[in-house]
Amino acid sequence: MKNKRLIYVDTIRVFAMLLVVLAHSCADDLANRQPTLKWGVVNSIVIVTEIAVPLFFMISGAMVLNSRKTYDLKYLFKHRLVRVVVPFLLWSVVSAYLARAMSGPVDMGDFTNTLLMMYHKPVLIAYWFMYPLIALYLLSPFLKAIADKIDDKMLMYLLILWVIIDIALPTLTTTTPKNIGVYFNSFDLGRVVVSKDIGYFFIGYRISKIDKHTLKLNMNILIAAVLMAINILISFISLKPSLQFLNTIANINTPIIAALVFMLFKRFETSYGKGFARVIELIAPLTYGVYLVHGLSIQVVMKYYVNANFLYVFVLATVLSLLVILILSKIPVVKRLFT
């Protein structure tokens, strides 16, 4: 155990990884929208998993913006970006090929075109996360300069701008009737905040600075539970087109819920047992690789276990992904390239 802080961060990382795999395991059942109990359960689960990506961005912000190495451009391009980009590119090639191979003969023209279009479109939908993450890494020296200089008042101002410009207005644009939504659609060159995920970076950084003893455990749990219940309720109510604008409330709630969950894990940092910590230390280094391979794992499970319950898909895909990455992590050169 390197230090106590890393245990809670690694625990969040493992938790978020499981949520991502669970969300994508539910995809087929979610798409088959039927007024059944099963669909309702799946829909509710997917709403809960929406905090996964915000948590990943918060982890990155907490680690990157607290590191002195973030100012070092040589370290950024020789180490930090390499560790992220190389496995992403290699798994993109592998995933693009194997996803086609599992469906039949591979059309090499289509395969090649998919790779050439990677700058514009990820080879798997799940890989969308990598594009804003890489952008934030590229901006990280500037973001750290901001984080080191601004006070809480200025940070709150930045987050308010972010919520309005990158969460509330875009949601109103897409969820209200066209004749109304057009008034919320901003002119691209007038956008103040450069990334819709930048707020999570700063939230994670700010929470990492909070003394865990000042965190209100019961209040955090209560508020997070209430806001999550509201989001689940909105997900059903907004199925009616005229009420889709309520998703604006849900989208504003999501970063609040994610921040509260982040705080909960931080609050418990001294309560993790040694056995639990050892398990987390084993799994946490594998989470990035699991993220990159879990899409293929889900396809494999669903190919050979037809009509499997989403929970079976989740468990089997998680175990398969962990085993694949664990094995690869034991091979020195392969470890650096694929995990």
Coordinates of C-alpha atoms in Angstrom, one line a residue, residues 32-264:
N32 CA -35.6 -3.7 -26.2
R33 CA -38.0 -1.2 -24.6
Q34 CA -41.0 -3.0 -23.3
P35 CA -43.4 -2.1 -20.4
T36 CA -42.1 -5.0 -18.3
L37 CA -40.6 -5.3 -14.8
K38 CA -37.3 -6.5 -16.3
W39 CA -36.9 -3.4 -18.5
G40 CA -37.8 -1.2 -15.6
V41 CA -35.0 -2.8 -13.5
V42 CA -32.5 -2.6 -16.3
N43 CA -33.4 1.1 -17.0
S44 CA -33.0 1.9 -13.3
I45 CA -29.6 0.1 -13.1
V46 CA -28.3 2.0 -16.1
I47 CA -29.3 5.3 -14.5
V48 CA -27.3 4.4 -11.4
T49 CA -24.2 3.5 -13.6
E50 CA -24.2 7.0 -15.2
I51 CA -21.9 8.2 -12.4
A52 CA -19.1 5.8 -13.6
V53 CA -17.6 8.1 -16.3
P54 CA -17.8 11.2 -14.0
L55 CA -16.0 9.2 -11.3
F56 CA -13.2 8.2 -13.8
F57 CA -12.7 11.9 -14.8
M58 CA -12.7 12.9 -11.1
I59 CA -10.0 10.3 -10.3
S60 CA -7.9 11.7 -13.2
G61 CA -8.4 15.2 -12.0
A62 CA -7.5 14.3 -8.4
M63 CA -4.3 12.5 -9.5
V64 CA -3.1 14.6 -12.4
L65 CA -3.8 18.1 -10.9
N66 CA -2.1 17.1 -7.6
S67 CA 1.1 15.9 -9.3
R68 CA 4.1 18.2 -9.7
K69 CA 5.0 16.2 -12.8
T70 CA 2.0 17.6 -14.6
Y71 CA 4.0 20.8 -15.4
D72 CA 6.7 18.6 -17.1
L73 CA 5.9 18.4 -20.8
K74 CA 8.5 15.8 -21.3
Y75 CA 6.9 13.5 -18.7
L76 CA 3.5 14.2 -20.3
F77 CA 4.5 13.0 -23.8
K78 CA 7.0 10.3 -22.8
H79 CA 5.1 8.7 -20.0
R80 CA 1.6 9.8 -19.1
L81 CA 0.2 10.0 -22.7
V82 CA 2.1 6.9 -23.8
R83 CA 0.6 4.8 -21.0
V84 CA -2.9 5.8 -22.1
V85 CA -2.7 6.2 -25.9
V86 CA -0.6 3.1 -26.8
P87 CA -3.0 0.5 -25.2
F88 CA -6.0 2.4 -26.5
L89 CA -4.7 2.3 -30.1
L90 CA -3.6 -1.3 -29.9
W91 CA -6.9 -2.5 -28.4
S92 CA -8.8 -0.4 -31.0
V93 CA -7.1 -2.4 -33.7
V94 CA -7.7 -5.7 -31.9
S95 CA -11.3 -4.8 -31.1
A96 CA -12.1 -3.6 -34.7
Y97 CA -10.8 -6.9 -36.1
L98 CA -12.2 -9.4 -33.6
A99 CA -15.6 -7.7 -33.4
R100 CA -15.9 -8.4 -37.1
A101 CA -14.4 -11.8 -37.0
M102 CA -17.0 -13.0 -34.4
S103 CA -19.7 -12.0 -36.9
G104 CA -18.3 -13.7 -39.9
P105 CA -15.6 -13.1 -42.6
V106 CA -13.7 -9.9 -42.1
D107 CA -14.1 -7.3 -44.8
M108 CA -10.5 -5.9 -44.8
G109 CA -11.6 -2.7 -46.6
D110 CA -14.2 -2.0 -43.9
F111 CA -11.7 -2.9 -41.2
T112 CA -9.1 -0.6 -42.7
N113 CA -11.5 2.3 -43.1
T114 CA -12.6 1.9 -39.5
L115 CA -9.1 2.3 -38.3
L116 CA -8.5 5.3 -40.6
M117 CA -11.6 7.0 -39.2
M118 CA -10.5 6.5 -35.6
Y119 CA -9.7 10.2 -35.2
H120 CA -13.4 11.0 -36.0
K121 CA -15.1 7.9 -34.5
P122 CA -14.1 5.3 -31.9
V123 CA -14.1 1.7 -33.1
L124 CA -16.3 0.7 -30.2
I125 CA -18.9 3.0 -28.7
A126 CA -17.4 2.3 -25.2
Y127 CA -14.1 4.0 -26.3
W128 CA -15.7 7.5 -26.6
F129 CA -14.4 8.2 -23.1
M130 CA -10.8 8.1 -24.4
Y131 CA -11.2 11.2 -26.6
P132 CA -12.0 13.7 -23.9
L133 CA -9.6 12.1 -21.5
I134 CA -6.7 12.5 -24.0
A135 CA -7.8 16.1 -24.6
L136 CA -7.8 16.8 -20.9
Y137 CA -4.3 15.2 -20.5
L138 CA -3.0 17.5 -23.3
L139 CA -4.5 20.5 -21.5
S140 CA -3.4 19.2 -18.0
P141 CA -0.4 21.6 -17.6
F142 CA -2.7 24.6 -18.1
L143 CA -5.4 23.1 -15.9
K144 CA -2.9 22.5 -13.1
A145 CA -1.8 26.1 -13.4
I146 CA -5.4 27.2 -13.0
A147 CA -6.0 24.8 -10.1
D148 CA -2.8 26.0 -8.3
K149 CA -3.8 29.6 -8.5
I150 CA -7.6 30.0 -8.1
D151 CA -9.4 29.9 -4.8
D152 CA -12.7 28.1 -4.0
K153 CA -14.8 31.1 -5.1
M154 CA -13.3 31.2 -8.6
L155 CA -13.5 27.4 -8.9
M156 CA -17.2 27.6 -8.0
Y157 CA -17.6 30.3 -10.7
L158 CA -15.9 28.0 -13.2
L159 CA -18.2 25.1 -12.3
I160 CA -21.3 27.2 -12.5
L161 CA -20.3 28.2 -16.1
W162 CA -19.6 24.6 -16.9
V163 CA -23.0 23.4 -15.6
I164 CA -24.9 26.1 -17.5
I165 CA -23.0 26.1 -20.8
D166 CA -22.0 22.4 -21.1
I167 CA -24.8 20.6 -19.2
A168 CA -28.0 22.6 -18.9
L169 CA -28.2 24.4 -22.2
P170 CA -27.2 21.5 -24.5
T171 CA -29.7 19.2 -22.8
L172 CA -32.5 21.8 -23.2
T173 CA -31.5 22.1 -26.9
T174 CA -32.0 18.3 -27.5
T175 CA -34.9 17.6 -25.2
T176 CA -37.3 20.5 -26.0
P177 CA -39.3 20.9 -29.2
K178 CA -37.2 22.2 -32.1
N179 CA -39.0 25.5 -32.2
I180 CA -38.0 26.0 -28.5
G181 CA -34.7 24.1 -28.4
V182 CA -33.2 26.4 -31.1
Y183 CA -33.1 29.2 -28.6
F184 CA -30.8 27.2 -26.2
N185 CA -28.4 26.1 -29.0
S186 CA -25.2 28.1 -28.5
F187 CA -22.9 29.4 -31.3
D188 CA -19.9 27.1 -31.2
L189 CA -17.3 30.0 -31.2
G190 CA -19.1 31.5 -28.2
R191 CA -18.5 28.5 -25.9
V192 CA -16.6 29.6 -22.9
V193 CA -15.7 26.2 -21.4
V194 CA -13.6 24.1 -23.7
S195 CA -14.6 20.6 -22.6
K196 CA -17.9 19.2 -21.3
D197 CA -15.9 17.0 -18.9
I198 CA -13.5 19.6 -17.6
G199 CA -15.7 20.2 -14.5
Y200 CA -15.3 16.7 -13.3
F201 CA -11.5 17.1 -13.5
F202 CA -11.7 20.1 -11.1
I203 CA -14.3 18.5 -8.8
G204 CA -12.1 15.5 -8.3
Y205 CA -9.1 17.7 -7.6
R206 CA -11.1 19.8 -5.1
I207 CA -12.6 16.9 -3.2
S208 CA -9.1 15.3 -2.9
K209 CA -8.1 18.4 -0.9
I210 CA -11.0 18.1 1.6
D211 CA -10.2 16.8 5.1
K212 CA -12.2 13.5 5.3
H213 CA -13.2 14.3 8.9
T214 CA -15.2 17.3 7.7
L215 CA -17.4 15.1 5.4
K216 CA -20.9 14.5 6.6
L217 CA -21.4 10.8 6.1
N218 CA -25.1 10.5 6.7
M219 CA -26.0 13.7 4.9
N220 CA -23.9 12.6 1.8
I221 CA -25.7 9.3 1.7
L222 CA -29.1 10.8 2.0
I223 CA -28.6 13.5 -0.6
A224 CA -27.0 11.1 -3.1
A225 CA -29.9 8.6 -2.6
V226 CA -32.6 11.2 -3.0
L227 CA -31.0 12.7 -6.2
M228 CA -30.5 9.2 -7.6
A229 CA -34.1 8.4 -6.9
I230 CA -35.1 11.6 -8.7
N231 CA -33.0 10.7 -11.7
I232 CA -34.5 7.2 -11.9
L233 CA -38.0 8.7 -11.7
I234 CA -37.2 11.2 -14.4
S235 CA -35.9 8.4 -16.7
F236 CA -39.4 6.9 -16.7
I237 CA -41.3 10.2 -16.8
S238 CA -39.2 11.5 -19.6
L239 CA -40.2 8.6 -21.9
K240 CA -43.1 10.9 -22.8
P241 CA -41.6 13.2 -25.4
S242 CA -43.2 16.4 -24.0
L243 CA -41.4 15.7 -20.7
Q244 CA -37.9 15.0 -22.0
F245 CA -36.8 18.5 -20.8
L246 CA -36.8 17.1 -17.3
N247 CA -33.6 15.3 -18.3
T248 CA -31.9 18.7 -17.7
I249 CA -32.5 18.2 -14.0
A250 CA -31.2 14.7 -14.1
N251 CA -28.0 15.8 -16.0
I252 CA -27.4 18.5 -13.4
N253 CA -27.9 16.0 -10.6
T254 CA -25.4 13.5 -12.0
P255 CA -22.2 15.4 -11.2
I256 CA -23.6 16.2 -7.8
I257 CA -24.2 12.5 -7.1
A258 CA -20.8 11.5 -8.5
A259 CA -19.1 14.1 -6.2
L260 CA -21.1 12.8 -3.2
V261 CA -20.1 9.2 -4.0
F262 CA -16.4 10.3 -4.4
M263 CA -16.7 11.9 -0.9
L264 CA -18.1 8.8 0.6

